Amino acid sequence: AQRRNAQTAIVAARHEFAAFFGGHVFGARFTVGAVDLEAYDYHVGSKSHIRATEKTVLERIPPRQRVRKDAAVELPHVLMLCDDDQKTLIEPIQAIRDSLPVLYDFDLMEQGGRIRGWLVQGNVAAEFDKRFADFAATVDGKYADLDGSVLLAVGDGNHSLATAKSCYEALKAANPGVDLSKHPARYS
């Protein structure tokens, strides 16, 4: 069941970002999506498929929970990394981006560059999900020296993701026996 949950990725948009620092142009390409918090564990020694790259400071979670309590929506900033050396996840979307509907395209303030986003939906999203599932199936053997396979590593925003996970765990504890498999709090 954990392997199936680890494959959950809901692709919302494809983004490009270019920024100028010290006369150099830096570009980044990334996909925005949601992951199943059932597949994530922030505790030291975790063997989950989605885990933190650094120790989570547990004392940071309760204040963040209070801020999120009763929030209508939560949109944390989290950067997840995957070792896609075959370039099977983002690059195929990059190749067809001009055929995708543009969600936004604007300059950032303070000469911060430009950001553009395209909507990934329908067959393109289904193809991404298949490629992601195929990618997930190859991870087990890739890092045999680690204790359990790592599908996604939380590179930034771990405390935000840990807070989302703890809020979801609190929701489950307050609703025993309730099916929360499609509840928005399960995904971040």
mmCIF file of C-alpha atoms in Angstrom, residues 17-28 113-114:
data_model
loop_
_atom_site.group_PDB
_atom_site.id
_atom_site.type_symbol
_atom_site.label_atom_id
_atom_site.label_comp_id
_atom_site.label_asym_id
_atom_site.label_seq_id
_atom_site.Cartn_x
_atom_site.Cartn_y
_atom_site.Cartn_z
ATOM 1 C CA PHE A 17 11.457 30.724 -13.691
ATOM 2 C CA ALA A 18 14.389 32.888 -14.672
ATOM 3 C CA ALA A 19 16.109 35.183 -12.222
ATOM 4 C CA PHE A 20 19.043 37.547 -12.442
ATOM 5 C CA PHE A 21 21.688 37.516 -9.708
ATOM 6 C CA GLY A 22 24.994 39.353 -9.975
ATOM 7 C CA GLY A 23 24.771 39.600 -13.753
ATOM 8 C CA HIS A 24 24.033 35.897 -14.227
ATOM 9 C CA VAL A 25 20.784 34.369 -15.388
ATOM 10 C CA PHE A 26 19.588 31.328 -13.478
ATOM 11 C CA GLY A 27 16.709 29.269 -14.758
ATOM 12 C CA ALA A 28 14.683 26.545 -13.120
ATOM 13 C CA GLY A 113 12.962 37.634 -13.650
ATOM 14 C CA ARG A 114 9.860 36.197 -15.257
#
